Coordinates of N, CA and C in Angstrom, one line a residue:
X265 N 9.5 93.9 81.3 CA 10.0 94.5 80.1 C 8.8 95.0 79.2
X266 N 9.1 95.6 78.0 CA 8.1 96.2 77.2 C 7.1 95.2 76.6
X267 N 7.7 94.1 76.2 CA 6.8 93.0 75.6 C 5.8 92.5 76.6
X268 N 6.2 92.3 77.9 CA 5.3 91.9 78.9 C 4.2 93.0 79.2
X269 N 4.7 94.2 79.2 CA 3.8 95.3 79.5 C 2.7 95.4 78.4
X270 N 3.1 95.2 77.1 CA 2.2 95.3 76.0 C 1.2 94.1 76.1
X271 N 1.7 93.0 76.4 CA 0.8 91.8 76.6 C -0.3 91.9 77.7
X272 N 0.2 92.5 78.8 CA -0.7 92.8 79.9 C -1.8 93.8 79.4
X273 N -1.5 94.8 78.8 CA -2.4 95.8 78.4 C -3.4 95.2 77.4
X274 N -2.9 94.4 76.4 CA -3.8 93.8 75.5 C -4.8 92.8 76.2
X275 N -4.3 92.1 77.2 CA -5.1 91.1 77.9 C -6.2 91.9 78.7
X276 N -5.9 92.9 79.3 CA -6.9 93.7 80.0 C -8.0 94.2 79.1
X277 N -7.6 94.6 77.9 CA -8.6 95.0 76.9 C -9.5 93.9 76.5
X278 N -9.0 92.8 76.2 CA -9.7 91.6 75.7 C -10.7 91.1 76.7
X279 N -10.3 91.1 78.0 CA -11.2 90.6 79.0 C -12.3 91.6 79.5
X280 N -12.1 92.8 79.0 CA -13.1 93.9 79.4 C -13.3 93.9 80.9
X281 N -12.2 93.9 81.6 CA -12.3 93.9 83.1 C -12.3 95.3 83.6
X282 N -12.8 95.4 84.8 CA -12.7 96.7 85.5 C -11.3 96.7 86.1
X283 N -10.6 97.7 85.8 CA -9.2 97.9 86.3 C -9.1 98.9 87.3
X284 N -8.4 98.6 88.4 CA -8.1 99.6 89.5 C -6.8 100.2 89.3
X285 N -6.7 101.5 89.6 CA -5.3 102.2 89.3 C -5.1 103.3 90.2
X286 N -3.9 103.5 90.6 CA -3.5 104.8 91.3 C -3.3 105.9 90.3
X287 N -3.0 105.5 89.0 CA -2.6 106.5 88.0 C -3.3 106.1 86.6
X288 N -4.6 106.2 86.6 CA -5.3 105.8 85.3 C -4.9 106.5 84.0
X289 N -4.6 107.8 84.1 CA -4.1 108.5 83.0 C -2.8 108.0 82.4
X290 N -1.9 107.6 83.3 CA -0.6 107.0 82.9 C -0.9 105.7 82.2
X291 N -1.8 105.0 82.7 CA -2.1 103.6 82.1 C -2.7 103.8 80.7
X292 N -3.6 104.8 80.6 CA -4.1 105.0 79.2 C -3.1 105.5 78.2
X293 N -2.2 106.4 78.7 CA -1.1 106.9 77.8 C -0.1 105.9 77.5
X294 N 0.2 105.0 78.4 CA 1.1 103.9 78.1 C 0.5 102.9 77.0
X295 N -0.8 102.7 77.1 CA -1.5 101.8 76.2 C -1.3 102.5 74.8
X296 N -1.5 103.8 74.7 CA -1.4 104.5 73.4 C 0.0 104.3 72.9
X297 N 1.0 104.3 73.8 CA 2.4 104.1 73.3 C 2.5 102.9 72.4
X298 N 1.7 101.8 72.8 CA 1.8 100.5 72.1 C 0.7 100.5 71.0
X299 N 0.0 101.6 70.7 CA -0.9 101.6 69.7 C -2.3 101.0 70.1
X300 N -2.5 100.9 71.4 CA -3.7 100.3 71.9 C -4.6 101.3 72.3
X301 N -5.9 101.3 71.8 CA -6.9 102.2 72.2 C -7.6 101.7 73.4
X302 N -7.2 102.2 74.6 CA -7.7 101.6 75.9 C -9.0 102.4 76.2
X303 N -10.2 101.6 76.1 CA -11.4 102.2 76.4 C -12.2 101.6 77.6
X304 N -11.6 100.6 78.2 CA -12.2 100.0 79.4 C -12.3 101.0 80.5
X305 N -13.2 100.8 81.4 CA -13.4 101.7 82.6 C -12.2 101.4 83.6
X306 N -11.6 102.5 84.1 CA -10.5 102.4 85.0 C -10.9 103.0 86.3
X307 N -11.0 102.3 87.3 CA -11.4 102.8 88.6 C -10.2 103.6 89.2
X308 N -10.4 104.9 89.4 CA -9.4 105.8 89.8 C -9.5 105.9 91.3
X309 N -8.5 105.2 92.0 CA -8.6 105.1 93.5 C -8.4 106.4 94.1
X310 N -7.4 107.2 93.7 CA -7.2 108.6 94.4 C -8.5 109.5 94.2
X311 N -9.1 109.4 93.0 CA -10.3 110.2 92.7 C -11.5 109.7 93.7
X312 N -11.6 108.4 93.8 CA -12.6 107.9 94.7 C -12.4 108.4 96.1
X313 N -11.2 108.4 96.5 CA -10.8 108.9 97.9 C -11.1 110.4 98.0
X314 N -10.8 111.2 97.0 CA -11.1 112.6 96.9 C -12.6 112.8 97.1
X315 N -13.5 112.0 96.5 CA -14.9 112.3 96.6 C -15.4 111.9 98.1
X316 N -14.7 110.9 98.7 CA -15.1 110.5 100.0 C -14.5 111.4 101.1
X317 N -13.2 111.8 100.9 CA -12.6 112.6 101.9 C -11.7 113.7 101.2
X318 N -12.5 114.8 100.7 CA -11.8 115.8 99.9 C -10.8 116.6 100.6
X319 N -10.8 116.7 101.8 CA -9.9 117.5 102.5 C -8.6 116.8 102.9
X320 N -8.4 115.5 102.5 CA -7.2 114.8 102.8 C -6.4 114.5 101.6
X321 N -5.1 114.2 101.7 CA -4.3 113.8 100.6 C -4.8 112.6 99.9
X322 N -4.5 112.4 98.6 CA -4.9 111.2 98.0 C -3.8 110.5 97.2
X323 N -2.6 110.8 97.6 CA -1.4 110.1 97.0 C -1.5 108.6 97.3
X324 N -0.7 107.8 96.5 CA -0.6 106.4 96.7 C 0.0 106.2 98.1
X325 N 1.1 106.9 98.5 CA 1.7 106.7 99.8 C 0.8 107.0 100.9
X326 N 0.0 108.2 100.8 CA -0.9 108.5 101.9 C -2.0 107.4 102.0
X327 N -2.5 106.9 101.0 CA -3.7 106.0 101.0 C -3.2 104.7 101.6
X328 N -2.1 104.2 101.2 CA -1.6 102.9 101.6 C -1.2 103.0 103.1
X329 N -0.5 104.1 103.5 CA 0.0 104.2 104.9 C -1.1 104.6 105.8
X330 N -2.0 105.5 105.4 CA -3.0 106.0 106.3 C -4.4 105.4 106.3
X331 N -4.8 105.0 105.2 CA -6.1 104.3 105.1 C -6.0 102.8 105.4
X332 N -4.9 102.2 104.7 CA -4.7 100.7 105.0 C -3.8 100.4 106.2
X333 N -3.1 101.5 106.7 CA -2.2 101.3 107.9 C -1.1 100.3 107.5
X334 N -0.5 100.5 106.3 CA 0.6 99.6 105.9 C 1.8 100.5 105.7
X335 N 3.0 100.0 105.9 CA 4.2 100.8 105.6 C 4.5 100.6 104.1
X336 N 4.6 101.8 103.4 CA 4.9 101.7 102.0 C 6.4 101.8 101.8
X337 N 7.0 100.7 101.4 CA 8.4 100.7 100.9 C 8.4 100.8 99.5
X338 N 8.7 101.9 98.9 CA 8.6 102.1 97.5 C 9.2 101.0 96.6
X339 N 10.4 100.7 97.0 CA 11.1 99.7 96.2 C 10.4 98.4 96.1
X340 N 10.0 98.0 97.3 CA 9.2 96.7 97.4 C 8.0 96.7 96.7
X341 N 7.2 97.8 96.9 CA 5.8 98.0 96.4 C 5.8 98.1 94.9
X342 N 6.8 98.8 94.3 CA 6.9 99.0 92.9 C 7.0 97.8 92.1
X343 N 7.8 96.9 92.7 CA 8.1 95.6 91.9 C 7.2 94.5 92.3
X344 N 6.3 94.7 93.3 CA 5.4 93.6 93.7 C 4.0 93.8 93.3
X345 N 3.6 93.3 92.2 CA 2.3 93.5 91.6 C 1.2 93.0 92.6
X346 N 1.5 91.9 93.3 CA 0.5 91.3 94.2 C 0.2 92.3 95.4
X347 N 1.2 92.9 95.9 CA 1.0 93.8 97.0 C 0.2 95.0 96.5
X348 N 0.6 95.5 95.3 CA 0.0 96.7 94.8 C -1.5 96.4 94.4
X349 N -1.7 95.3 93.8 CA -3.1 94.9 93.4 C -3.9 94.7 94.7
X350 N -3.4 94.1 95.7 CA -4.1 93.9 97.0 C -4.5 95.2 97.6
X351 N -3.5 96.2 97.6 CA -3.8 97.5 98.2 C -4.9 98.2 97.4
X352 N -4.8 98.2 96.1 CA -5.9 98.8 95.2 C -7.2 98.2 95.6
X353 N -7.3 96.8 95.6 CA -8.6 96.2 95.9 C -9.0 96.6 97.3
X354 N -8.2 96.6 98.3 CA -8.6 97.0 99.6 C -9.2 98.3 99.8
X355 N -8.5 99.3 99.1 CA -9.0 100.6 99.1 C -10.3 100.8 98.4
X356 N -10.5 100.1 97.2 CA -11.7 100.2 96.5 C -12.9 99.6 97.3
X357 N -12.7 98.5 98.0 CA -13.8 98.0 98.7 C -14.2 98.8 100.0
X358 N -13.3 99.7 100.4 CA -13.6 100.6 101.4 C -14.2 101.9 100.8
X359 N -13.8 102.4 99.7 CA -14.4 103.6 99.1 C -15.7 103.4 98.4
X360 N -15.9 102.4 97.7 CA -17.1 102.2 96.9 C -18.4 102.3 97.7
X361 N -18.5 101.7 98.8 CA -19.7 101.9 99.6 C -19.9 103.3 100.2
X362 N -18.8 103.9 100.4 CA -18.8 105.3 100.9 C -19.3 106.3 99.8
X363 N -18.9 106.0 98.6 CA -19.4 106.8 97.4 C -20.9 106.7 97.4
X364 N -21.5 105.6 97.6 CA -22.9 105.4 97.7 C -23.5 106.1 98.8
X365 N -23.0 105.9 100.0 CA -23.5 106.5 101.2 C -23.5 108.0 101.2
X366 N -22.5 108.6 100.6 CA -22.4 110.0 100.5 C -23.1 110.7 99.3
X367 N -23.8 109.7 98.5 CA -24.5 110.1 97.3 C -23.6 110.9 96.3
X368 N -22.4 110.4 96.1 CA -21.5 111.1 95.1 C -21.1 110.0 94.1
X369 N -21.6 108.8 94.1 CA -21.3 107.7 93.2 C -21.5 108.1 91.7
X370 N -22.7 108.8 91.5 CA -23.0 109.2 90.2 C -22.0 110.3 89.6
X371 N -21.6 111.2 90.5 CA -20.6 112.2 90.1 C -19.3 111.5 89.7
X372 N -18.9 110.5 90.6 CA -17.7 109.8 90.4 C -17.7 109.1 89.1
X373 N -18.7 108.3 88.8 CA -18.8 107.5 87.5 C -19.1 108.4 86.3
X374 N -20.0 109.3 86.4 CA -20.4 110.1 85.2 C -19.6 111.2 84.9
X375 N -18.8 111.8 85.8 CA -18.0 112.9 85.6 C -16.5 112.6 85.7
X376 N -16.1 112.2 86.9 CA -14.7 112.1 87.3 C -14.0 111.0 86.4
X377 N -14.6 109.8 86.3 CA -14.0 108.8 85.5 C -14.0 109.1 84.1
X378 N -15.0 109.8 83.6 CA -15.0 110.1 82.1 C -14.0 111.2 81.7
X379 N -13.5 111.9 82.7 CA -12.5 112.9 82.5 C -11.2 112.3 82.2
X380 N -10.9 111.2 82.8 CA -9.5 110.7 82.6 C -9.0 110.4 81.2
X381 N -9.8 109.8 80.3 CA -9.3 109.7 78.9 C -9.1 111.1 78.2
X382 N -10.0 112.1 78.6 CA -9.9 113.3 78.0 C -8.6 114.1 78.5
X383 N -8.4 114.0 79.8 CA -7.2 114.6 80.4 C -5.9 113.9 79.9
X384 N -6.0 112.6 79.8 CA -4.8 111.8 79.3 C -4.5 112.2 77.9
X385 N -5.5 112.4 77.0 CA -5.3 112.9 75.7 C -4.7 114.2 75.5
X386 N -5.2 115.1 76.4 CA -4.6 116.5 76.5 C -3.1 116.4 77.0
X387 N -2.8 115.6 77.9 CA -1.4 115.5 78.3 C -0.5 114.8 77.2
X388 N -1.1 113.9 76.5 CA -0.4 113.0 75.6 C -0.1 113.9 74.3
X389 N -1.1 114.6 73.8 CA -1.0 115.3 72.6 C -0.5 116.8 72.9
X390 N -1.0 117.4 74.0 CA -0.7 118.7 74.3 C -1.8 119.6 73.8
X391 N -1.9 120.8 74.3 CA -2.9 121.8 73.9 C -2.2 123.1 73.7
X392 N -2.7 124.0 72.9 CA -2.3 125.3 72.6 C -3.1 126.3 73.4
X393 N -2.4 127.2 74.1 CA -3.2 128.1 75.0 C -2.7 129.6 74.7
X394 N -3.7 130.4 74.6 CA -3.4 131.9 74.4 C -3.4 132.4 75.9
X395 N -2.1 132.7 76.3 CA -2.0 133.1 77.8 C -2.8 134.4 78.2
X396 N -2.9 135.3 77.3 CA -3.7 136.5 77.6 C -5.2 136.2 77.8
X397 N -5.7 135.4 76.9 CA -7.1 135.0 77.0 C -7.4 134.2 78.2
X398 N -6.4 133.3 78.5 CA -6.6 132.4 79.7 C -6.5 133.3 81.0
X399 N -5.6 134.3 81.1 CA -5.5 135.1 82.2 C -6.8 136.0 82.4
X400 N -7.3 136.5 81.3 CA -8.6 137.2 81.4 C -9.8 136.3 81.9
X401 N -9.8 135.1 81.3 CA -10.8 134.2 81.7 C -10.7 133.8 83.2
X402 N -9.5 133.6 83.7 CA -9.3 133.3 85.1 C -9.7 134.4 86.0
X403 N -9.5 135.6 85.7 CA -10.0 136.8 86.4 C -11.5 136.8 86.4
X404 N -12.1 136.7 85.3 CA -13.5 136.8 85.1 C -14.3 135.7 85.9
X405 N -13.7 134.4 85.8 CA -14.3 133.3 86.5 C -14.1 133.3 87.9
X406 N -13.0 133.8 88.4 CA -12.7 133.9 89.8 C -13.7 134.9 90.4
X407 N -14.0 136.0 89.8 CA -14.9 137.0 90.3 C -16.3 136.3 90.4
X408 N -16.7 135.7 89.3 CA -18.1 135.0 89.2 C -18.2 133.9 90.3
X409 N -17.2 133.1 90.5 CA -17.2 132.0 91.5 C -17.3 132.6 92.9
X410 N -16.5 133.6 93.1 CA -16.5 134.3 94.5 C -17.9 134.8 94.8
X411 N -18.5 135.5 93.8 CA -19.9 136.0 93.9 C -20.9 134.9 94.2
X412 N -20.8 133.8 93.5 CA -21.8 132.7 93.7 C -21.5 132.0 95.0
X413 N -20.2 131.8 95.4 CA -19.9 131.3 96.7 C -20.5 132.1 97.8
X414 N -20.4 133.4 97.8 CA -20.9 134.3 98.8 C -22.5 134.2 98.8
X415 N -23.1 134.1 97.7 CA -24.6 133.9 97.7 C -25.0 132.6 98.3
X416 N -24.3 131.6 97.9 CA -24.6 130.2 98.5 C -24.5 130.2 100.0
X417 N -23.3 130.8 100.5 CA -23.1 130.8 102.0 C -24.2 131.8 102.6
X418 N -24.6 132.8 102.0 CA -25.6 133.7 102.5 C -27.0 132.9 102.6
X419 N -27.4 132.2 101.6 CA -28.6 131.4 101.5 C -28.6 130.3 102.5
X420 N -27.5 129.6 102.6 CA -27.3 128.4 103.5 C -27.1 128.8 104.9
X421 N -26.7 130.1 105.1 CA -26.3 130.5 106.5 C -25.2 129.8 107.1
X422 N -24.3 129.3 106.2 CA -23.1 128.5 106.6 C -21.9 129.2 106.1
X423 N -21.2 130.0 106.9 CA -20.0 130.8 106.5 C -18.7 129.9 106.3
X424 N -18.7 128.8 107.1 CA -17.5 128.0 107.0 C -17.5 126.7 106.1
X425 N -18.6 126.6 105.3 CA -18.7 125.5 104.5 C -17.7 125.5 103.3
X426 N -17.0 124.4 103.0 CA -16.1 124.2 101.9 C -16.9 123.8 100.7
X427 N -17.1 124.7 99.8 CA -17.9 124.3 98.6 C -17.1 123.5 97.6
X428 N -15.9 123.2 97.9 CA -15.1 122.2 97.1 C -15.2 120.8 97.6
X429 N -15.9 120.6 98.7 CA -16.1 119.4 99.3 C -17.3 118.8 99.0
X430 N -17.4 117.7 98.2 CA -18.7 117.0 97.9 C -19.4 116.6 99.1
X431 N -18.7 116.2 100.1 CA -19.3 115.8 101.4 C -20.1 116.9 102.0
X432 N -19.4 118.1 102.2 CA -20.0 119.2 102.9 C -21.2 119.8 102.0
X433 N -21.0 119.8 100.7 CA -22.1 120.3 99.9 C -23.2 119.4 100.0
X434 N -23.0 118.0 100.0 CA -24.1 117.0 100.2 C -24.9 117.3 101.4
X435 N -24.2 117.7 102.5 CA -24.8 117.8 103.8 C -25.7 119.1 103.8
X436 N -25.4 120.0 103.0 CA -26.1 121.3 103.0 C -27.5 121.0 102.4

């Protein structure tokens, strides 16, 4: 219930623990619902997986079933904190060394994780957007990105490199 949820969130803050989550932005926003300013680091398991294997899905279901080889029964998993916690931990101990090995750990900690509170606030509060300006910027940046990608591929002599893949860019 809500009282238990609030108590758990307050406990996590006091202990200054590292929290693992499939949905860190939701956790941050839920804390705000209770007036709690959640500032502890939250390990984003799907984002860690994206950095390790950017070409694969990173949903909770995919990670549990394909990385851990467990059958995900949503009803059972949702109400079973022990199973969910164990799955989060098992995934993290697999991904963390890979972040190091692929030399993307700094990107993960210094960029990806720091974006979660910013994105959570944007979702929570909302943003105002001028659609015309946004459309113009999209066109402009798409052209610039295409030009830069072509130049990188020309210099690297790799036509099939996926520049959105930290792994492939690291190998270049």
